[in-house]
XYZ file of C-alpha atoms in Angstrom:
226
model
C -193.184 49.379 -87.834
C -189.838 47.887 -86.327
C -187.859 45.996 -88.274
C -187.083 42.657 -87.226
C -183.968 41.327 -85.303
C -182.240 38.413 -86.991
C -180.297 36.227 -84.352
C -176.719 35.707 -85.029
C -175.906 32.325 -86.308
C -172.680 30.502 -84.357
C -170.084 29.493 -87.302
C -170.269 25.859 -87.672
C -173.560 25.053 -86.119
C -175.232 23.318 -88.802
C -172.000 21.097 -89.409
C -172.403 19.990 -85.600
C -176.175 19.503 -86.020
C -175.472 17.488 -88.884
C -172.625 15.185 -87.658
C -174.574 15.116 -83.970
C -177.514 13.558 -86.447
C -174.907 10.870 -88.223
C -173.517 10.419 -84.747
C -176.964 9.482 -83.324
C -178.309 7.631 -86.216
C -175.201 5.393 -86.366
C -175.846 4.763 -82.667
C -178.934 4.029 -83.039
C -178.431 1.286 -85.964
C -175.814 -0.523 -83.559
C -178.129 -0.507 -80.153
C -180.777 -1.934 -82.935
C -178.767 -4.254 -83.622
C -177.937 -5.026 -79.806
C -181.521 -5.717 -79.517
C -181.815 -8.269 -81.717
C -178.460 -10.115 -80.569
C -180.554 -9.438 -76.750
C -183.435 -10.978 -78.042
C -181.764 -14.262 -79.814
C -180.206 -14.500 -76.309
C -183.112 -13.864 -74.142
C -186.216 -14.667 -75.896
C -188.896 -12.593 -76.831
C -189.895 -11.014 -73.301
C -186.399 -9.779 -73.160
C -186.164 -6.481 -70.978
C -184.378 -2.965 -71.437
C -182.250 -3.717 -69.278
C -180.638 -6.826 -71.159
C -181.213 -4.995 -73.985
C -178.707 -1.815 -72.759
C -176.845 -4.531 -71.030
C -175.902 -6.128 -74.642
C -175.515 -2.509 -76.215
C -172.980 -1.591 -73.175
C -174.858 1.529 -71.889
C -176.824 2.642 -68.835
C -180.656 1.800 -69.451
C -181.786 5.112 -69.226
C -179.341 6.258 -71.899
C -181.090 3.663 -74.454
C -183.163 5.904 -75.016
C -181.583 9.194 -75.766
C -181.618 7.676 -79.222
C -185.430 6.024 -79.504
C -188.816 8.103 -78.566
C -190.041 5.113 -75.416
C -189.848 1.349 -75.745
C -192.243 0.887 -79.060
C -190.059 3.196 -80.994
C -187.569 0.655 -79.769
C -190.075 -2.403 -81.057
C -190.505 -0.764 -84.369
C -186.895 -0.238 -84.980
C -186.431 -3.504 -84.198
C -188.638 -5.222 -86.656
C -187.556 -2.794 -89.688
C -183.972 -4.225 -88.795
C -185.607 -7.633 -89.436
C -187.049 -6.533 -92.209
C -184.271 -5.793 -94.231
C -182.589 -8.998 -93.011
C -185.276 -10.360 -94.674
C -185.297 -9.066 -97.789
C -181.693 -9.330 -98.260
C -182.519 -13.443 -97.950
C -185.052 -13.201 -100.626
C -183.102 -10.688 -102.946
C -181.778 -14.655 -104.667
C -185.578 -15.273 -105.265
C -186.382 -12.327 -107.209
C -185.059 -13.306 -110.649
C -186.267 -17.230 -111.263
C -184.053 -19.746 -111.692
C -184.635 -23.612 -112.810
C -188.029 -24.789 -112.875
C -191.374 -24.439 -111.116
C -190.700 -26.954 -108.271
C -186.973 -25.577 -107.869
C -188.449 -22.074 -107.442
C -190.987 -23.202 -104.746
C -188.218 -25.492 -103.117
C -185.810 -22.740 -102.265
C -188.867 -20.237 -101.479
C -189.421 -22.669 -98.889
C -186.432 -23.139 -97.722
C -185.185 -19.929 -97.369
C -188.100 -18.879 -95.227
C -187.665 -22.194 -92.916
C -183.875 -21.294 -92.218
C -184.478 -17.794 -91.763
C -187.170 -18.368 -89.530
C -185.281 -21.108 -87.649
C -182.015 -19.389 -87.349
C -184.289 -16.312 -85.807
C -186.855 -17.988 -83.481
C -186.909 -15.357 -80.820
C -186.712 -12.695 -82.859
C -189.721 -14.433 -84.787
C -191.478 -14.176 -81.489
C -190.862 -11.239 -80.568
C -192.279 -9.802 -83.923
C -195.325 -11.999 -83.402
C -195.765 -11.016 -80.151
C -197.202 -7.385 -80.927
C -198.700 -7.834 -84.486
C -200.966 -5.843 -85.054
C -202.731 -4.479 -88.864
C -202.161 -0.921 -87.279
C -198.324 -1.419 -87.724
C -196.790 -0.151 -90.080
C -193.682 -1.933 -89.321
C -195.350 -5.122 -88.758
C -196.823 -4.806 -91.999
C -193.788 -3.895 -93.981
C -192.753 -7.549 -92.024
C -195.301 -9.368 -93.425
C -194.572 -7.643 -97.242
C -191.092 -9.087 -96.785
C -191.847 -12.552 -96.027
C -194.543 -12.278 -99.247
C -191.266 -11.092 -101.464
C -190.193 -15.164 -100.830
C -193.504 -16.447 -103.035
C -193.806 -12.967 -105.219
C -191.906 -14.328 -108.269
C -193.619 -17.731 -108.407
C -196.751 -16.701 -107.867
C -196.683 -13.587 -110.616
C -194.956 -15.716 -113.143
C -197.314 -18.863 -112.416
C -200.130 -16.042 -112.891
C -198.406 -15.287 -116.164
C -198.151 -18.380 -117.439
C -201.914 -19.941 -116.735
C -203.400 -15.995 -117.954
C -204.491 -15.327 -114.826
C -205.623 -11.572 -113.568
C -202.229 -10.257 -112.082
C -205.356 -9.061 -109.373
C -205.436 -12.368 -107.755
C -201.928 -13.157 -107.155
C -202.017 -10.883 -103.551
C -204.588 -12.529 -102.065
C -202.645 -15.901 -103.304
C -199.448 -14.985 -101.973
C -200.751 -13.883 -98.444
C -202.661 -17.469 -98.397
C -199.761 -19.601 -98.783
C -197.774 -17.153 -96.556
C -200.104 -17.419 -93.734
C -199.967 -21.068 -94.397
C -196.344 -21.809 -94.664
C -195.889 -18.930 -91.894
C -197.583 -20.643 -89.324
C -196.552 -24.133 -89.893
C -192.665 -22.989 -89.261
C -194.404 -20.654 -86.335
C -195.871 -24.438 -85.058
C -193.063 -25.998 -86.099
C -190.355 -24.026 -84.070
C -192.074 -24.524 -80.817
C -192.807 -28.454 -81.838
C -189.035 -29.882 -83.264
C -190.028 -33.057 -81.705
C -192.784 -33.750 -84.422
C -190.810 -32.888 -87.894
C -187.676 -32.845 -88.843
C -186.479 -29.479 -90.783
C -186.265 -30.852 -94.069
C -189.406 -33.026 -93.681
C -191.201 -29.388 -92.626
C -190.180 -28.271 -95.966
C -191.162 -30.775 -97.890
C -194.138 -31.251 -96.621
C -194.476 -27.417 -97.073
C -193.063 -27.909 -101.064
C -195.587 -30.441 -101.569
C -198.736 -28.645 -100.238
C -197.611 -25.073 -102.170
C -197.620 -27.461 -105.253
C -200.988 -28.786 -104.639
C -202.256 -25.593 -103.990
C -200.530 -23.944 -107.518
C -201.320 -27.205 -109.624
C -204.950 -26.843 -108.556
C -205.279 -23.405 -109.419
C -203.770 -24.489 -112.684
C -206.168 -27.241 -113.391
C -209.179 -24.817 -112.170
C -208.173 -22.575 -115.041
C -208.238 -25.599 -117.358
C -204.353 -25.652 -117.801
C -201.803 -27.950 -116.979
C -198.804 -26.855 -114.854
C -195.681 -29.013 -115.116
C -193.579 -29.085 -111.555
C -190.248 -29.451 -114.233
C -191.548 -26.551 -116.347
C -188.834 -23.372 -116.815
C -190.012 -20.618 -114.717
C -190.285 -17.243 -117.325
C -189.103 -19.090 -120.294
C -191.232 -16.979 -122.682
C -189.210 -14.018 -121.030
């Protein structure tokens, strides 16, 4: 039997690999985040070409660092995923009461939203429940309404079962009346979209509350048995 050959190994070739990896990766994370200034600046249909316009390179060099144009998309939306998480990181741990908590939920989902429209648009534009990165979107906007809902849960002895399929309700709801909302300025202002929104996430909590024969108060302390 002949024994095998081992190839030589070149001194130094994994330390190249590794730093051509860190090079690349790096790269990648700033044409990322190219895109997203491209699409702010473009709107939602924006091409390739803006896009490698914005990042400063030859189109066909875009994608030396992304496997076609939805490897490109899904970057993309992870980015705006952890943009917004980082804007709901404040609503993790409650602070003030009931109708404070729901107040700056709100709000911090209507500025983020606003102050990212096209981006917004873009990630609406190829939603799909086969995405994994569309999904991991829609996990970050429930983070905004996680703490309320789980602590309202808490506090009226409700099944922590339930409180998904309530936060994905008022998500869709609140959701898509910023989504109306940014293509219709004309009808609301900003703040009366959020109080509006406020008001009807109250409704919606205070009923559940009365269902389960308790009675919420909007001035309560959110976790004070904590």
């Amino acid at each position: 039997m002949s024994e095998s050959v081992q190839l030589p190994v070149e001194p130094g070739s994994d330390g190249r690999a590794r730093r051509w990896a860190g090079q690349r990766d790096s790269r990648r994370a700033q044409v990322v985040d190219a895109a997203i200034d491209a699409i702010q600046q473009y709107g939602p249909d924006v091409s390739t070409e803006q896009i490698a316009q914005v990042a400063g390179m030859p189109r066909p060099r875009l994608y030396r660092y992304f496997d076609g144009k939805e490897d490109l998309r899904t970057a993309v939306v992870t980015r705006a995923v952890e943009l917004l998480g980082v804007e709901a990181i404040g609503l993790l741990k409650p602070r003030g009461s009931v109708m404070d908590y729901i107040d700056g939920s709100v709000r911090s989902l209507v500025s983020w939203i606003d102050r990212h429209a096209n981006l917004y648009w873009y990630i609406q534009s190829d939603a799909t429940s086969e995405s994994a990165a569309y999904q991991n979107y829609r996990a970050a906007l429930a983070l905004h309404l996680t703490t309320l809902t789980e602590l309202v849960a808490d506090e009226l002895g409700l099944e922590r079962k339930v409180t998904p399929t309530l936060i994905y309700g008022l998500i869709g709801m609140v959701e898509s009346s910023i989504g109306h909302w940014v293509d219709n300025r004309d009808e609301l202002t900003r703040d009366e979209l959020t109080e509006n929104l406020v008001r009807w996430i109250w409704s919606i909590v205070a009923g559940i509350a009365t269902h389960a024969g308790n009675t919420l108060d909007p001035d309560s302390t959110l976790g004070r048995s904590r």
